[in-house]
């Protein structure tokens, strides 16, 4: 008896960017507080840099992670009143 093992190649899902949009409504301190609460492991310096980039350029990458985490971060940011979006990293940059 011959046993043939067929392996389906697992296609890795692309990582996703979580984007912060410029915010003319919330105070900077609040934005920093929300980002630090939602995205664990971010330092104040990193969060301030992300916020400043969004302020000056209209958009900034907060974090790159898997799709499930990106969707969770997006929902938490939106739930706290911050404009955000997610996009797959492939083909976007």
Coordinates of N, CA, C and O in Angstrom, one line a residue:
X1 N 0.8 -1.2 0.0 CA 0.0 0.0 0.0 C 0.9 1.2 0.0 O 1.8 1.4 0.8
X2 N 0.6 2.1 -0.9 CA 1.4 3.4 -1.0 C 0.5 4.5 -0.4 O -0.7 4.7 -0.8
X3 N 1.1 5.3 0.5 CA 0.4 6.4 1.1 C 0.9 7.7 0.5 O 2.1 7.9 0.5
X4 N 0.1 8.4 -0.1 CA 0.5 9.7 -0.7 C -0.1 10.8 0.2 O -1.3 10.9 0.5
X5 N 0.8 11.7 0.6 CA 0.4 12.8 1.5 C 0.3 14.1 0.6 O 1.3 14.4 -0.1
X6 N -0.8 14.7 0.5 CA -0.9 15.9 -0.2 C -1.1 17.1 0.8 O -2.0 17.1 1.6
X7 N -0.2 18.0 0.6 CA -0.3 19.2 1.5 C -0.8 20.4 0.7 O -0.2 20.7 -0.3
X8 N -1.8 21.0 1.2 CA -2.2 22.2 0.6 C -1.3 23.3 1.1 O -1.1 23.4 2.3
X9 N -0.9 24.1 0.2 CA 0.0 25.2 0.7 C -0.9 26.2 1.4 O -2.0 26.6 0.9
X10 N -0.5 26.6 2.6 CA -1.2 27.6 3.4 C -0.8 29.0 2.8 O 0.3 29.3 2.9
X11 N -1.8 29.6 2.3 CA -1.5 31.0 1.8 C -1.6 31.9 3.0 O -2.6 32.0 3.7
X12 N -0.5 32.6 3.3 CA -0.5 33.5 4.4 C -1.3 34.7 4.1 O -1.2 35.3 3.0
X13 N -2.2 35.1 5.0 CA -2.9 36.3 4.9 C -2.0 37.5 5.0 O -1.1 37.5 5.8
X14 N -2.2 38.5 4.2 CA -1.3 39.7 4.3 C -1.5 40.4 5.6 O -2.6 40.4 6.1
X15 N -0.4 41.0 6.1 CA -0.6 41.8 7.3 C -1.4 43.1 6.9 O -1.5 43.5 5.8
X16 N -2.0 43.7 7.9 CA -2.8 44.9 7.7 C -2.3 46.1 8.4 O -1.7 46.0 9.5
X17 N -2.4 47.2 7.8 CA -2.1 48.5 8.4 C -3.3 49.0 9.2 O -4.4 49.1 8.6
X18 N -3.1 49.5 10.4 CA -4.1 50.2 11.1 C -3.7 51.7 11.0 O -2.7 52.1 11.4
X19 N -4.6 52.5 10.4 CA -4.3 53.9 10.1 C -5.1 54.8 11.0 O -6.3 54.6 11.2
X20 N -4.4 55.9 11.4 CA -5.1 57.0 12.2 C -5.3 58.1 11.2 O -4.4 58.5 10.5
X21 N -6.5 58.7 11.2 CA -6.8 59.9 10.4 C -6.7 61.1 11.2 O -6.8 61.1 12.4
X22 N -6.4 62.2 10.6 CA -6.3 63.5 11.3 C -7.6 63.8 12.0 O -8.7 63.4 11.6
X23 N -7.4 64.3 13.2 CA -8.6 64.6 14.1 C -8.6 66.0 14.5 O -7.7 66.4 15.3
X24 N -9.6 66.8 14.1 CA -9.7 68.2 14.5 C -10.7 68.4 15.6 O -11.0 69.5 16.0
X25 N -11.2 67.3 16.2 CA -12.2 67.4 17.2 C -11.7 67.0 18.6 O -12.1 67.7 19.6
X26 N -11.0 66.0 18.7 CA -10.5 65.5 20.0 C -9.2 66.2 20.4 O -8.4 66.5 19.6
X27 N -9.0 66.4 21.7 CA -7.8 67.0 22.2 C -6.6 66.0 22.1 O -6.9 64.7 22.1
X28 N -5.5 66.5 21.9 CA -4.3 65.6 21.7 C -4.1 64.7 22.8 O -3.7 63.5 22.6
X29 N -4.3 65.1 24.0 CA -4.1 64.3 25.2 C -5.0 63.1 25.2 O -4.7 62.0 25.5
X30 N -6.3 63.3 24.7 CA -7.3 62.2 24.6 C -6.8 61.2 23.5 O -6.9 60.0 23.8
X31 N -6.3 61.7 22.4 CA -5.9 60.8 21.3 C -4.7 59.9 21.8 O -4.7 58.7 21.6
X32 N -3.8 60.5 22.5 CA -2.7 59.8 23.1 C -3.2 58.7 24.1 O -2.8 57.6 24.0
X33 N -4.1 59.1 24.9 CA -4.7 58.2 25.9 C -5.3 57.0 25.2 O -5.1 55.8 25.6
X34 N -6.1 57.3 24.2 CA -6.9 56.2 23.5 C -5.9 55.3 22.8 O -6.0 54.0 22.9
X35 N -4.9 55.8 22.1 CA -4.0 55.0 21.4 C -3.2 54.1 22.3 O -3.0 52.9 22.0
X36 N -2.8 54.6 23.4 CA -2.0 53.8 24.4 C -2.9 52.7 25.0 O -2.4 51.7 25.3
X37 N -4.2 53.0 25.2 CA -5.1 52.0 25.7 C -5.4 50.9 24.7 O -5.4 49.7 25.1
X38 N -5.6 51.3 23.5 CA -6.0 50.3 22.5 C -4.8 49.5 21.9 O -5.0 48.3 21.7
X39 N -3.7 50.1 21.7 CA -2.6 49.4 21.1 C -1.5 49.2 22.2 O -0.7 50.1 22.6
X40 N -1.5 48.0 22.8 CA -0.6 47.7 23.9 C 0.8 47.7 23.4 O 1.1 47.4 22.3
X41 N 1.7 48.2 24.3 CA 3.1 48.2 24.1 C 3.6 49.5 23.4 O 4.8 49.6 23.2
X42 N 2.8 50.4 23.1 CA 3.2 51.6 22.4 C 3.7 52.6 23.5 O 3.0 52.8 24.5
X43 N 4.8 53.3 23.3 CA 5.3 54.3 24.2 C 4.6 55.6 23.9 O 4.1 55.8 22.8
X44 N 4.7 56.5 24.8 CA 4.2 57.9 24.6 C 4.9 58.5 23.4 O 4.2 59.2 22.6
X45 N 6.2 58.4 23.3 CA 6.9 59.0 22.2 C 6.4 58.5 20.8 O 6.2 59.3 19.9
X46 N 6.2 57.2 20.7 CA 5.7 56.6 19.5 C 4.3 57.1 19.2 O 4.0 57.5 18.1
X47 N 3.4 57.1 20.2 CA 2.0 57.6 20.0 C 2.0 59.0 19.6 O 1.3 59.4 18.7
X48 N 2.8 59.9 20.2 CA 2.9 61.3 19.9 C 3.3 61.5 18.4 O 2.8 62.3 17.7
X49 N 4.3 60.7 18.0 CA 4.8 60.8 16.6 C 3.8 60.3 15.6 O 3.6 61.0 14.6
X50 N 3.0 59.3 15.9 CA 1.9 58.8 15.1 C 0.9 59.9 15.0 O 0.4 60.3 13.9
X51 N 0.5 60.5 16.1 CA -0.5 61.6 16.1 C -0.1 62.8 15.3 O -0.8 63.3 14.5
X52 N 1.2 63.2 15.5 CA 1.7 64.3 14.7 C 1.7 64.0 13.2 O 1.4 64.9 12.4
X53 N 2.1 62.8 12.9 CA 2.1 62.5 11.4 C 0.7 62.6 10.9 O 0.5 63.1 9.8
X54 N -0.3 62.0 11.6 CA -1.6 62.1 11.1 C -2.1 63.6 11.0 O -2.8 63.9 10.0
X55 N -1.7 64.4 11.9 CA -2.1 65.8 11.9 C -1.5 66.5 10.7 O -2.1 67.3 10.1
X56 N -0.2 66.2 10.4 CA 0.5 66.9 9.3 C 0.2 66.3 8.0 O 0.1 67.1 7.0
X57 N 0.0 65.0 7.9 CA -0.2 64.4 6.6 C -1.6 63.9 6.3 O -1.9 63.4 5.3
X58 N -2.4 64.0 7.3 CA -3.8 63.5 7.2 C -4.0 62.1 7.5 O -5.2 61.6 7.7
X59 N -2.9 61.3 7.6 CA -3.0 59.9 7.8 C -1.7 59.4 8.4 O -0.7 59.9 8.0
X60 N -1.7 58.4 9.3 CA -0.5 57.8 9.8 C -0.7 56.3 10.1 O -1.8 55.9 10.5
X61 N 0.3 55.5 9.9 CA 0.2 54.1 10.3 C 0.4 54.0 11.8 O 1.4 54.5 12.3
X62 N -0.5 53.4 12.5 CA -0.4 53.1 13.9 C 0.4 51.8 14.1 O 1.4 51.8 14.9
X63 N 0.0 50.8 13.5 CA 0.6 49.5 13.7 C 0.3 48.6 12.5 O -0.7 48.8 11.7
X64 N 1.1 47.6 12.2 CA 0.9 46.6 11.2 C 0.8 45.3 11.9 O 1.6 44.9 12.7
X65 N -0.3 44.6 11.7 CA -0.6 43.3 12.4 C -1.5 42.5 11.5 O -1.9 42.8 10.4
X66 N -1.9 41.3 12.1 CA -2.8 40.4 11.3 C -4.2 41.1 11.2 O -4.6 42.0 11.9
X67 N -5.0 40.5 10.3 CA -6.3 41.1 10.0 C -7.2 41.1 11.2 O -7.9 42.1 11.5
X68 N -7.3 40.1 12.0 CA -8.2 40.0 13.1 C -7.8 41.1 14.1 O -8.7 41.8 14.6
X69 N -6.5 41.2 14.4 CA -6.1 42.3 15.4 C -6.4 43.6 14.8 O -6.8 44.6 15.5
X70 N -6.1 43.8 13.5 CA -6.4 45.1 12.9 C -7.8 45.5 13.0 O -8.2 46.7 13.3
X71 N -8.7 44.6 12.7 CA -10.2 44.9 12.8 C -10.5 45.2 14.3 O -11.4 46.1 14.5
X72 N -9.9 44.5 15.2 CA -10.2 44.8 16.7 C -9.7 46.2 17.0 O -10.5 46.9 17.7
X73 N -8.5 46.5 16.6 CA -8.0 47.9 16.9 C -8.9 48.9 16.3 O -9.2 49.9 16.9
X74 N -9.3 48.7 15.0 CA -10.1 49.6 14.3 C -11.4 49.9 15.1 O -11.8 51.0 15.3
X75 N -12.1 48.8 15.5 CA -13.3 48.9 16.2 C -13.2 49.7 17.5 O -14.0 50.5 17.9
X76 N -12.1 49.4 18.3 CA -11.8 50.0 19.5 C -11.5 51.5 19.3 O -12.0 52.4 20.1
X77 N -10.8 51.8 18.3 CA -10.5 53.3 18.0 C -11.7 54.0 17.7 O -12.0 55.1 18.2
X78 N -12.5 53.4 16.8 CA -13.8 54.0 16.4 C -14.7 54.2 17.5 O -15.4 55.2 17.7
X79 N -14.8 53.2 18.4 CA -15.6 53.2 19.6 C -15.2 54.3 20.6 O -16.1 54.7 21.4
X80 N -14.0 54.7 20.5 CA -13.5 55.8 21.3 C -13.5 57.2 20.6 O -12.9 58.1 21.0
X81 N -14.1 57.2 19.4 CA -14.3 58.4 18.7 C -13.1 58.9 17.8 O -13.1 60.0 17.4
X82 N -12.2 58.0 17.5 CA -11.1 58.3 16.6 C -11.3 57.8 15.2 O -11.8 56.6 15.1
X83 N -11.1 58.6 14.2 CA -11.2 58.1 12.9 C -10.0 57.2 12.5 O -8.9 57.6 12.7
X84 N -10.3 56.1 12.0 CA -9.3 55.1 11.6 C -9.8 54.3 10.5 O -10.9 54.3 10.1
X85 N -8.8 53.5 9.9 CA -9.1 52.6 8.8 C -8.1 51.5 8.9 O -7.1 51.6 9.5
X86 N -8.4 50.4 8.1 CA -7.4 49.4 8.0 C -7.3 49.1 6.5 O -8.2 49.3 5.7
X87 N -6.1 48.6 6.1 CA -5.9 48.2 4.7 C -4.8 47.1 4.7 O -3.9 47.1 5.5
X88 N -4.9 46.1 3.8 CA -3.8 45.2 3.7 C -2.5 45.8 3.2 O -2.5 46.8 2.4
X89 N -1.4 45.3 3.6 CA -0.1 45.9 3.3 C 0.3 45.6 1.8 O 1.0 46.4 1.2
X90 N -0.2 44.5 1.3 CA 0.3 44.1 -0.1 C -0.3 45.1 -1.1 O -1.5 45.4 -1.1
X91 N 0.5 45.6 -2.0 CA 0.1 46.5 -3.1 C -0.2 47.9 -2.6 O -0.5 48.7 -3.5
X92 N -0.1 48.2 -1.4 CA -0.4 49.5 -0.9 C 0.8 50.4 -0.7 O 0.7 51.6 -0.6
X93 N 2.0 49.8 -0.7 CA 3.1 50.6 -0.5 C 4.3 50.1 -1.3 O 4.6 49.0 -1.4

